[in-house]
PDB file of C-alpha atoms and ligand atoms in Angstrom:
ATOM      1  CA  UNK A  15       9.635 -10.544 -30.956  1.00 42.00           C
ATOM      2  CA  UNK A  16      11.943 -12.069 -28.459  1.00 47.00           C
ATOM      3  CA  UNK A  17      10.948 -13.509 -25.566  1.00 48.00           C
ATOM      4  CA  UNK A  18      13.284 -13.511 -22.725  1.00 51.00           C
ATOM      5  CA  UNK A  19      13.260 -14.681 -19.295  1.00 49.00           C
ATOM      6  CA  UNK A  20      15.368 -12.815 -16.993  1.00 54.00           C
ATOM      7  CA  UNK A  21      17.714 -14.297 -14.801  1.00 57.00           C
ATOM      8  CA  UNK A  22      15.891 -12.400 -11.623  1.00 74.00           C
ATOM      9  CA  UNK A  23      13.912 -14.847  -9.073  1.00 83.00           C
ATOM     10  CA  UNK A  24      12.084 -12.454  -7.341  1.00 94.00           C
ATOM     11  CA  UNK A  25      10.054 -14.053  -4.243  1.00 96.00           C
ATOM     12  CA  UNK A  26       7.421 -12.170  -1.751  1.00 97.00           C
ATOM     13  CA  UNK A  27       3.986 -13.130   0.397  1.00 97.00           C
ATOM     14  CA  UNK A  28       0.936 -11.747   0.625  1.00 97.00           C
ATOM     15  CA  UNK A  29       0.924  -8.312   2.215  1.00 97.00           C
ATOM     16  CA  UNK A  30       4.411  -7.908   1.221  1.00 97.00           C
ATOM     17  CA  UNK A  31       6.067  -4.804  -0.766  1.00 97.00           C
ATOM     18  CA  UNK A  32       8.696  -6.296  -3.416  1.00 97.00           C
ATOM     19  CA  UNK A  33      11.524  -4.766  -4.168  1.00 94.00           C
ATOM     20  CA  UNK A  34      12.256  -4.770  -8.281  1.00 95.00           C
ATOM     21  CA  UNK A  35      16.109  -3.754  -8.886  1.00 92.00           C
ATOM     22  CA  UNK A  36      17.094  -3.914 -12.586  1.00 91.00           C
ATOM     23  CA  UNK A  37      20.917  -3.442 -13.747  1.00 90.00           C
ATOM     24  CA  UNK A  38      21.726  -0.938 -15.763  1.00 90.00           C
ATOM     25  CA  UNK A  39      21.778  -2.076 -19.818  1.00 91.00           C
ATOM     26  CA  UNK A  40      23.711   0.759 -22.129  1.00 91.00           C
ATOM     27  CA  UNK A  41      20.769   2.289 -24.264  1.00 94.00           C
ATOM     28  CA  UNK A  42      17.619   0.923 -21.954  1.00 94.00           C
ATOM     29  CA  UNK A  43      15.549   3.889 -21.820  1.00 95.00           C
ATOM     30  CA  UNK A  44      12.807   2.903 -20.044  1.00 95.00           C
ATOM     31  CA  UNK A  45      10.892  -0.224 -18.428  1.00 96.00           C
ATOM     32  CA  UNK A  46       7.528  -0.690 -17.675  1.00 97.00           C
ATOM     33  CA  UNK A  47       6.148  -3.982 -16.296  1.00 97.00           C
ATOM     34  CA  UNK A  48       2.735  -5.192 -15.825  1.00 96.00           C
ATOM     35  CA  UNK A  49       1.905  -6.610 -12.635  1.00 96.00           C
ATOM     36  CA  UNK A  50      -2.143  -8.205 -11.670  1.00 93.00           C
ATOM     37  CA  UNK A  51      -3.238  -6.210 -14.285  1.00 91.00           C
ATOM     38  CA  UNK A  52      -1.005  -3.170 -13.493  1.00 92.00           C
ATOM     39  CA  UNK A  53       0.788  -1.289 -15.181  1.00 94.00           C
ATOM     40  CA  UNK A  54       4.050   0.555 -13.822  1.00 95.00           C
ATOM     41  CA  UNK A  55       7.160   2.527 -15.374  1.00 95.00           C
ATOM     42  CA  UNK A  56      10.242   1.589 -13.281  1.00 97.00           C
ATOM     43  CA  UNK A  57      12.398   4.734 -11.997  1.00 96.00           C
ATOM     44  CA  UNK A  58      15.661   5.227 -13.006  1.00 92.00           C
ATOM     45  CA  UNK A  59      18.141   4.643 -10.112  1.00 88.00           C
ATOM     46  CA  UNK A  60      21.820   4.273  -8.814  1.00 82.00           C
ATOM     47  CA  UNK A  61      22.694   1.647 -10.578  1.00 84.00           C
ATOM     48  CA  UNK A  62      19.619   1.198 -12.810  1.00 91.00           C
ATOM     49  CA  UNK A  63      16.030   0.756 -12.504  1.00 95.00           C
ATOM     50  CA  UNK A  64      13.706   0.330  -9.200  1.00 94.00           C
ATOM     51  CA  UNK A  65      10.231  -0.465  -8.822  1.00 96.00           C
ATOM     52  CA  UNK A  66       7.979  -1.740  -5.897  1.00 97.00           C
ATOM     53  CA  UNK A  67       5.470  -4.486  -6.604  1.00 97.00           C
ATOM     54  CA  UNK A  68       2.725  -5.049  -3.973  1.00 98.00           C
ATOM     55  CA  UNK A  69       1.535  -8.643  -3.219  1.00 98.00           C
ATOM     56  CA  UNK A  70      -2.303  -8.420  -2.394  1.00 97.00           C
ATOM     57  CA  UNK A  71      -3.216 -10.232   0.925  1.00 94.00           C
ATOM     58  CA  UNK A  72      -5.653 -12.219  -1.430  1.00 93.00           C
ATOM     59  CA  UNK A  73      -2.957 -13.492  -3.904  1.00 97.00           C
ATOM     60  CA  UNK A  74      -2.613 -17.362  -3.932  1.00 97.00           C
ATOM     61  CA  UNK A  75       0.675 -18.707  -3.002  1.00 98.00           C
ATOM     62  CA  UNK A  76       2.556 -20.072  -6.306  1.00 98.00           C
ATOM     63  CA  UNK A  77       4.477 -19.116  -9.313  1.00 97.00           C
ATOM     64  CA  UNK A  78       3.687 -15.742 -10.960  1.00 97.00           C
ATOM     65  CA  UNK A  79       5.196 -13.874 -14.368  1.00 95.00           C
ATOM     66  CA  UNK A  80       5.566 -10.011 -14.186  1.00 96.00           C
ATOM     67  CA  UNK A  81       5.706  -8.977 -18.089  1.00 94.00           C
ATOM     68  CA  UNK A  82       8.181  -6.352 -18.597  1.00 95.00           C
ATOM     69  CA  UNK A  83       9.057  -3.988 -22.031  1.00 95.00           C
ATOM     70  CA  UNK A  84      12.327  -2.849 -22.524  1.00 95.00           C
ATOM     71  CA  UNK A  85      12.809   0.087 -24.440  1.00 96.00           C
ATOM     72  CA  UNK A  86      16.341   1.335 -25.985  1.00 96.00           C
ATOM     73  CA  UNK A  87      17.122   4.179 -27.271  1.00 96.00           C
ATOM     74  CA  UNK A  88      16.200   3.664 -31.660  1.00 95.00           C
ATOM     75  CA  UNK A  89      13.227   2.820 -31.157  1.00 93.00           C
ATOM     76  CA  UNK A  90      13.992  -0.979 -30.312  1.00 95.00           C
ATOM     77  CA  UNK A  91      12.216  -3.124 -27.823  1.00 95.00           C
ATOM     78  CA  UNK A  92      12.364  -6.463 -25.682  1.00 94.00           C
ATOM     79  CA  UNK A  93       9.836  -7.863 -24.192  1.00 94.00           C
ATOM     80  CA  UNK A  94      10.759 -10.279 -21.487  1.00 92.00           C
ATOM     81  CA  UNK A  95       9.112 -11.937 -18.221  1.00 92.00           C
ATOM     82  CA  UNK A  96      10.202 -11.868 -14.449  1.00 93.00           C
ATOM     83  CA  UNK A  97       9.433 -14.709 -12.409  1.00 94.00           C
ATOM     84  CA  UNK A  98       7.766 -14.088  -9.119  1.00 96.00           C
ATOM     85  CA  UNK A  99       7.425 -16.543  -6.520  1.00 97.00           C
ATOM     86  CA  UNK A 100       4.303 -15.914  -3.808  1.00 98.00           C
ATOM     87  CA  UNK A 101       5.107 -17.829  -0.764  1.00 97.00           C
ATOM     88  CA  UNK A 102       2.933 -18.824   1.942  1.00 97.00           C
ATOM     89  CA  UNK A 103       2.349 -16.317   4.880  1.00 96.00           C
ATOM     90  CA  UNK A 104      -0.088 -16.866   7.847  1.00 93.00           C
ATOM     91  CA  UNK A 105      -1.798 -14.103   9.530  1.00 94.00           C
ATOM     92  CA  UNK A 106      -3.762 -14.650  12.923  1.00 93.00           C
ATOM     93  CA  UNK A 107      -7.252 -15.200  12.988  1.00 92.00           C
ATOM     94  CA  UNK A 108      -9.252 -14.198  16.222  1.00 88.00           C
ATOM     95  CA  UNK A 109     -13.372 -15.288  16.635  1.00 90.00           C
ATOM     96  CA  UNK A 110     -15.382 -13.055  18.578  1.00 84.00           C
ATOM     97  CA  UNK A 111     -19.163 -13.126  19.446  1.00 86.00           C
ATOM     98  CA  UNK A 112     -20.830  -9.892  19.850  1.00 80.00           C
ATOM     99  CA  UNK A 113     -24.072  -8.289  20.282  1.00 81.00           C
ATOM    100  CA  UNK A 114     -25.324  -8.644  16.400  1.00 77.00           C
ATOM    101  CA  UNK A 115     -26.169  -4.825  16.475  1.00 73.00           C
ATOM    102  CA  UNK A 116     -22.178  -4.035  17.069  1.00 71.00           C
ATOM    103  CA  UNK A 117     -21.689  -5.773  13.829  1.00 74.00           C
ATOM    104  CA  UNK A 118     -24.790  -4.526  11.683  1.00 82.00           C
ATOM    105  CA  UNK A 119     -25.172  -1.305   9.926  1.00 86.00           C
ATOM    106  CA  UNK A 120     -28.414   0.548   8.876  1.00 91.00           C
ATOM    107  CA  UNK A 121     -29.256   0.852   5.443  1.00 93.00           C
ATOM    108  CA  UNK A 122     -28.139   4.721   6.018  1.00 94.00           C
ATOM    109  CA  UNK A 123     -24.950   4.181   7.027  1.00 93.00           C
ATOM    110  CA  UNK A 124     -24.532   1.163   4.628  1.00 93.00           C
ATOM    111  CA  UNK A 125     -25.590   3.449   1.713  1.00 94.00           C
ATOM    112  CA  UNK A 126     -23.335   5.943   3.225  1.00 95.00           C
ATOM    113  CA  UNK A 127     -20.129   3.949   3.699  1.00 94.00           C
ATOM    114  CA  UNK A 128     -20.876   2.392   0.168  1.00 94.00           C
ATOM    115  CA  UNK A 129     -20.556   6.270  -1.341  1.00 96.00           C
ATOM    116  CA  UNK A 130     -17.582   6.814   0.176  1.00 96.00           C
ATOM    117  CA  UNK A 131     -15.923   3.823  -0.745  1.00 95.00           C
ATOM    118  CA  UNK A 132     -16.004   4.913  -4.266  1.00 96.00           C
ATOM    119  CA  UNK A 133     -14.697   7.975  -3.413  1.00 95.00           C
ATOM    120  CA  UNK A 134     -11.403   6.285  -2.063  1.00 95.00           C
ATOM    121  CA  UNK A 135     -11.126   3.687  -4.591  1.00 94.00           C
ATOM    122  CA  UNK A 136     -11.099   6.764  -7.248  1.00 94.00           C
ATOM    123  CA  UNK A 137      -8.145   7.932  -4.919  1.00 93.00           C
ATOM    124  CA  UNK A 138      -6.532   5.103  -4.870  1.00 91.00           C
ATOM    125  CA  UNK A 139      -6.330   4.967  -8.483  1.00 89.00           C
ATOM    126  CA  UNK A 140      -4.813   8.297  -8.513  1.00 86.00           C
ATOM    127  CA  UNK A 141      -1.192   7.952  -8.702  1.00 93.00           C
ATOM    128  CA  UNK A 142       1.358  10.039 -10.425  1.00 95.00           C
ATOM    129  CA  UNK A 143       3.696   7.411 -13.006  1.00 92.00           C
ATOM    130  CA  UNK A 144       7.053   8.789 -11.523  1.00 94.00           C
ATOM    131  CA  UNK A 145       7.774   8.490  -7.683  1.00 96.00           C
ATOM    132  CA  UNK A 146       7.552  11.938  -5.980  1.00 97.00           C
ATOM    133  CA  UNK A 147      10.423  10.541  -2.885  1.00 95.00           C
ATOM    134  CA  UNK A 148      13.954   9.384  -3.187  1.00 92.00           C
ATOM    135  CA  UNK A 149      14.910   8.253   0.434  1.00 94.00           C
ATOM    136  CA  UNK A 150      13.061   5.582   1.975  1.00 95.00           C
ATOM    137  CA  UNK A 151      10.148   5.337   3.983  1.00 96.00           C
ATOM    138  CA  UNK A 152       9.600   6.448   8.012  1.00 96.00           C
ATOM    139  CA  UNK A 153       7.105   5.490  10.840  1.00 95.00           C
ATOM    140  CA  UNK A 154       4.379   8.410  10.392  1.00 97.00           C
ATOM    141  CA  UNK A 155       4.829   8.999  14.220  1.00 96.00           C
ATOM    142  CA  UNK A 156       8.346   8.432  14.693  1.00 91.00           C
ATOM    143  CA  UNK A 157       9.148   5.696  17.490  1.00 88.00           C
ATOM    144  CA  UNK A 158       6.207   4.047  17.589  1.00 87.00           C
ATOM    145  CA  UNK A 159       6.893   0.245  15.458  1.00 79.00           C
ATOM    146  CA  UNK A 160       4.018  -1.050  17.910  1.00 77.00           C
ATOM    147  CA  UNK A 161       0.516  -2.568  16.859  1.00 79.00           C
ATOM    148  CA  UNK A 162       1.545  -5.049  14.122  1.00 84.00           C
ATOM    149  CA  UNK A 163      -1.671  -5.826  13.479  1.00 91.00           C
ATOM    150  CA  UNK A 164      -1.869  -5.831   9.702  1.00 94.00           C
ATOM    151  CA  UNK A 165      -3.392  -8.830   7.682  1.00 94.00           C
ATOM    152  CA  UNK A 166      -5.227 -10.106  11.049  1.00 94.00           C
ATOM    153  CA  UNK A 167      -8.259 -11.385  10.406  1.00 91.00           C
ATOM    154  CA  UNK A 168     -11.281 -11.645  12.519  1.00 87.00           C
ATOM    155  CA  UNK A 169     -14.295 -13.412  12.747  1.00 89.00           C
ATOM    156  CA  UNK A 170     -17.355 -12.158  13.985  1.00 84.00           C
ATOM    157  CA  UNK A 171     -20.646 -14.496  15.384  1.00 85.00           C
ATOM    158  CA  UNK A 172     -19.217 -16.829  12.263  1.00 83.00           C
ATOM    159  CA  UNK A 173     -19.283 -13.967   9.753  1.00 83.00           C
ATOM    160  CA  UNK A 174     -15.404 -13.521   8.603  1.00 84.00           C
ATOM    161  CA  UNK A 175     -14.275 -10.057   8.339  1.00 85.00           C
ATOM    162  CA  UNK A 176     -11.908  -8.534   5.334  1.00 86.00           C
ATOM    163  CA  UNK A 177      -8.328  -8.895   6.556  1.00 91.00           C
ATOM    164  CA  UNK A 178      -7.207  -5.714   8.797  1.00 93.00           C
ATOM    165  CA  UNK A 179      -5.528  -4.108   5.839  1.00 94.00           C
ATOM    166  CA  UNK A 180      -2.921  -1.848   7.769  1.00 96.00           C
ATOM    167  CA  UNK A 181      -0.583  -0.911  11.031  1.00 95.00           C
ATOM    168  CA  UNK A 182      -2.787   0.325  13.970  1.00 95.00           C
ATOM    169  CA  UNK A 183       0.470   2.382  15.465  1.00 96.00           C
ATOM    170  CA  UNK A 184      -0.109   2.851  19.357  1.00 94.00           C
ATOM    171  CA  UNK A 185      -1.394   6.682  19.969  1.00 95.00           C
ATOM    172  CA  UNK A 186      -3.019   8.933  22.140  1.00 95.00           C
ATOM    173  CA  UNK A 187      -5.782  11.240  21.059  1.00 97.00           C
ATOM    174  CA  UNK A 188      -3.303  14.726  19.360  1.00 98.00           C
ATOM    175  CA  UNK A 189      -0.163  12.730  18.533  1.00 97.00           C
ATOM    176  CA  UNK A 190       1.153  14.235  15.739  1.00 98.00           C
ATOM    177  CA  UNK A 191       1.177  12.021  12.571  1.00 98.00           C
ATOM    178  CA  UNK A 192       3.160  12.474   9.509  1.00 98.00           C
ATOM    179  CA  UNK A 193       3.737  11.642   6.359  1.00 98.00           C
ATOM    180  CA  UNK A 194       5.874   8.410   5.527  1.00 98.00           C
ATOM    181  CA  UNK A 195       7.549   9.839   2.499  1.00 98.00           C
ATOM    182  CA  UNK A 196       7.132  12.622   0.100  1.00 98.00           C
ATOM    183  CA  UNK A 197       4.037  12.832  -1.920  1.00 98.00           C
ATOM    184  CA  UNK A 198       0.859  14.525  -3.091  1.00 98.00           C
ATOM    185  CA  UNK A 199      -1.924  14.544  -0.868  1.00 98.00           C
ATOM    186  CA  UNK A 200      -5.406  13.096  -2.639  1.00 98.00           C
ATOM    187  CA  UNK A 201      -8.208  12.823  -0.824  1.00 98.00           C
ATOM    188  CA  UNK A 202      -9.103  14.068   2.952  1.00 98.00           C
ATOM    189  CA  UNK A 203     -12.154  13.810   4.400  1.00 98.00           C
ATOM    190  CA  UNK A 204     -14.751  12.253   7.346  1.00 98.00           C
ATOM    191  CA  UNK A 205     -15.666   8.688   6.046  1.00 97.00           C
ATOM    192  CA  UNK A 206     -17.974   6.248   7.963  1.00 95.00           C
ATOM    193  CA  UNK A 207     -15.823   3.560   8.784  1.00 94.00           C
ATOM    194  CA  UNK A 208     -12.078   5.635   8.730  1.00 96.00           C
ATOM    195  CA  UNK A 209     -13.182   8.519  10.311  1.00 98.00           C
ATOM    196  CA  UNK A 210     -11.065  11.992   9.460  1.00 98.00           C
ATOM    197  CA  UNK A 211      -8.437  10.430   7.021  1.00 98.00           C
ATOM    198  CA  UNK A 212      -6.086  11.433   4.676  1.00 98.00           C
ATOM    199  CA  UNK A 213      -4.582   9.748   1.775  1.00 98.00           C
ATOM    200  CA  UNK A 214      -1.071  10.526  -0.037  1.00 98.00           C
ATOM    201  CA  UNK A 215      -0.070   9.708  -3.826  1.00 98.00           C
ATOM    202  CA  UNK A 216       3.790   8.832  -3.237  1.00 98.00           C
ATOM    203  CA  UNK A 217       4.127   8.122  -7.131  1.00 97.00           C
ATOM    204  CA  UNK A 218       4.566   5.128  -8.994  1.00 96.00           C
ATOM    205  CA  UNK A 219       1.789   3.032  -7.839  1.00 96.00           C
ATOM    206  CA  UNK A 220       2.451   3.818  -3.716  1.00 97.00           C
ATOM    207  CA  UNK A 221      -0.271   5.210  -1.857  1.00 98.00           C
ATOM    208  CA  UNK A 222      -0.428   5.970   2.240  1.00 98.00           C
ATOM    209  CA  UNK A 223      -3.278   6.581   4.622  1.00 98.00           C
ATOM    210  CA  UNK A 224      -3.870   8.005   7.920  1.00 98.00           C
ATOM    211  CA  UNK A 225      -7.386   6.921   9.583  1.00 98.00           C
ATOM    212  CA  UNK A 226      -9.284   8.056  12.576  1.00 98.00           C
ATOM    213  CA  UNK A 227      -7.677  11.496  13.411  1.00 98.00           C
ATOM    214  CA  UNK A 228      -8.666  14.207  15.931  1.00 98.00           C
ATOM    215  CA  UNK A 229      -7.687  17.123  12.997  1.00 98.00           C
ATOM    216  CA  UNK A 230      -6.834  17.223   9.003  1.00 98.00           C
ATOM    217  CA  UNK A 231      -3.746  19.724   8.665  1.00 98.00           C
ATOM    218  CA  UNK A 232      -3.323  19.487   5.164  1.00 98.00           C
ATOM    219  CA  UNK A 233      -5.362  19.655   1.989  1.00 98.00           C
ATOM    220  CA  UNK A 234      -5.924  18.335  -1.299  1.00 98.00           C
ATOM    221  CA  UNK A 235      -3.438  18.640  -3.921  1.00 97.00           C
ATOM    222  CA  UNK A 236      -0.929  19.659  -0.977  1.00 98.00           C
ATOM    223  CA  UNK A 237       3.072  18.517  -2.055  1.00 98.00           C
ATOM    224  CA  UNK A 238       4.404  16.807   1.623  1.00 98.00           C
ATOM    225  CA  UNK A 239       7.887  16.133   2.360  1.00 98.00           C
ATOM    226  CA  UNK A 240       8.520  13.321   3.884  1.00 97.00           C
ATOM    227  CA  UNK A 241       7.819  13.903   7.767  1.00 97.00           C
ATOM    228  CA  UNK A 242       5.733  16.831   7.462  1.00 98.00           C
ATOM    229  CA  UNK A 243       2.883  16.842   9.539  1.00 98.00           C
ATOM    230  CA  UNK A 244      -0.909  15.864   8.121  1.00 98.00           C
ATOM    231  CA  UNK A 245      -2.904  15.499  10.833  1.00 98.00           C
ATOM    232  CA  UNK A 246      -3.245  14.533  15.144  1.00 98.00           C
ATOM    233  CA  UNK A 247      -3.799  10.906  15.930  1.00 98.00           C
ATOM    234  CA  UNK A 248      -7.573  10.603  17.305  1.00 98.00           C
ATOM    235  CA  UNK A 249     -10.611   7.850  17.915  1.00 97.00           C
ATOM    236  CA  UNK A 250     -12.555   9.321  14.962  1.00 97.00           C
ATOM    237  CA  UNK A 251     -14.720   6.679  12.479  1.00 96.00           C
ATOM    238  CA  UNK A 252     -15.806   3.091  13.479  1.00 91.00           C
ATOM    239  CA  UNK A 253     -13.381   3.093  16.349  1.00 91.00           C
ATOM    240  CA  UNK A 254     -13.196   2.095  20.148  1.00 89.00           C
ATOM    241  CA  UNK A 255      -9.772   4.145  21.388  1.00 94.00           C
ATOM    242  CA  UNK A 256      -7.455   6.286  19.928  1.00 96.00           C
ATOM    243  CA  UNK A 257      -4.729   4.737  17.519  1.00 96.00           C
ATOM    244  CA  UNK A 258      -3.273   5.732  13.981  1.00 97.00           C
ATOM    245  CA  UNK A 259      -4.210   3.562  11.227  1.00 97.00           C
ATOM    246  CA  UNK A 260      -1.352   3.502   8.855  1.00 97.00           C
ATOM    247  CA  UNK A 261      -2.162   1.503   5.381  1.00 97.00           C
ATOM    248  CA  UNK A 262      -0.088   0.921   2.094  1.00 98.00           C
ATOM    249  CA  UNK A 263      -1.383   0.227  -0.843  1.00 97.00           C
ATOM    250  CA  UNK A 264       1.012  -0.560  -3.502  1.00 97.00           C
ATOM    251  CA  UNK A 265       0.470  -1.242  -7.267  1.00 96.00           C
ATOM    252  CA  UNK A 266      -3.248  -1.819  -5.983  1.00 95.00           C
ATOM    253  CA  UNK A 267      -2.683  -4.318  -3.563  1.00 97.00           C
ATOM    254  CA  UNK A 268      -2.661  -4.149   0.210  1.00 97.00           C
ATOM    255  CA  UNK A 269       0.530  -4.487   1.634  1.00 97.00           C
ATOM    256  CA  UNK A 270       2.222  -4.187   5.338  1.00 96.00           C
ATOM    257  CA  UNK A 271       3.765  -0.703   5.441  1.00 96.00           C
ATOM    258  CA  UNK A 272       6.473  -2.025   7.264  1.00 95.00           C
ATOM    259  CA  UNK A 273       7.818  -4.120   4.072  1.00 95.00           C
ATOM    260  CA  UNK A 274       8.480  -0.473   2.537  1.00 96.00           C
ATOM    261  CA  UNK A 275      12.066   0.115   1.928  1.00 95.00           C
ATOM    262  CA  UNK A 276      13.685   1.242   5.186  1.00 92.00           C
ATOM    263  CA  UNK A 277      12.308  -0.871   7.819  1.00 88.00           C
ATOM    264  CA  UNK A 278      14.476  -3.891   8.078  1.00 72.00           C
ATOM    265  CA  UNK A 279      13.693  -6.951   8.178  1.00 62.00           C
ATOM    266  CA  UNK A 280      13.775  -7.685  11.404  1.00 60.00           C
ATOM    267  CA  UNK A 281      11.012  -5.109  12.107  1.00 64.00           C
ATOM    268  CA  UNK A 282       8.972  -6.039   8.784  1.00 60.00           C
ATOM    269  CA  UNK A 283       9.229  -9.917  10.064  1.00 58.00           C
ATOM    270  CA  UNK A 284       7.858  -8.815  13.625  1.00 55.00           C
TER     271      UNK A 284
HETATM  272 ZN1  LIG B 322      -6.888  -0.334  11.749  1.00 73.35          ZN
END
């Protein structure tokens, strides 16, 4: 077995969505690389294969190898490596000091928010192995690019926090909220901490949510097109106002929804 490494420097930070373009090869059938222990089959495209590889928030800065199989047609196959470099990215970090029983939950609502967190991470391993969109991704209420909050981190009385893990989009309570691209929705419901929320399978390892809304207008197993409506904007869940929480999760790893494809870079930088 050969061992080839590509000449393809791919670079990205944490919270970012990378964009994997290979060239078309005569014969190459199919690709599938293997990324922090995942496993994804690139799409055919234009002018060869695409994939999206999300870099976690947590993922050290430093070198990194995607492993990638190439398979032609005969039965023959290459295994070869992609190198991808993590670079540094800071995020804000904001201490607060509240009231401890603002920050505390009761063993109900602990057991309860510990249940449903199973429950999404199921979900979020539910992804179909082909993409279900071909055109690029949209704000899910169109206009609003405000509330760039993802990756902040905050501190409460000394006790850090995760990492705020999407875009909390400006709204007022009945905004209408859509979906970012086509997909299958997988999982709706009224969690503890995300309130009504709805979560979309856009194939190939990219998932979407849509936390704290006043109303769920789709169900389970629903087919969206891109910019149908799911749901009203609300101050449902662990809130204190109205907004639309609008998280990515790609190839497993929490990523800025505006590093999708079609935001530029200006905005994703922002
Ligand atoms: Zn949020």
């Amino acid at each position: 077995m050969n061992i080839f490494f590509l000449l393809l420097a791919l670079s990205g930070y944490p919270g970012q969505a990378v964009v994997v373009d290979i060239p078309f090869e005569p014969e190459l059938e199919a690709v599938t690389l293997v990324w922090q222990a995942q496993e994804i089959q690139m799409a055919p495209a234009d002018a060869g294969w695409f994939a999206l590889l999300g870099v976690d928030l947590d993922v050290t800065p430093g070198p990194y190898e995607v492993d990638a199989v190439f398979r032609y047609a005969g039965n023959r196959q290459e295994h070869r490596r992609l190198a991808l470099t993590v670079t540094p990215k800071e995020y804000p970090t904001t201490h607060l000091t509240v009231e401890p029983k603002y920050v505390e939950l009761s063993p109900a609502n602990q057991e309860r928010a510990a249940q449903e967190k199973k429950r999404i991470n199921a979900a979020y391993a539910t992804t179909a192995a082909e993409p279900y969109w071909t055109d690029v991704f949209i704000v899910p209420i169109p206009g609003v690019t405000g509330g760039r909050n993802f990756g902040h981190r905050r501190v409460f009385n000394d006790q850090p926090r995760a990492p705020h893990s999407g875009a909390d989009l400006t709204a007022t309570t009945g905004a209408e909220v859509r979906a970012t691209n086509r997909g299958r929705v997988v999982l709706t419901g009224d969690f503890f901490f995300n309130g009504n929320a709805v979560f979309v399978d856009h194939g190939m390892g990219v998932l979407s949510m849509y936390l704290h809304l006043s109303s769920i207008l789709v169900e389970e197993g629903q087919l969206l097109e891109r910019g149908e409506l799911l749901g009203l904007a609300g101050a449902t869940g662990r809130v204190t106002g109205p907004h639309l929480h609008w998280g990515v999760k790609v190839t497993g790893a929490r990523v800025d929804p505006f590093t999708l494809p079609g935001f530029t870079a200006e905005i994703a930088n922002n």
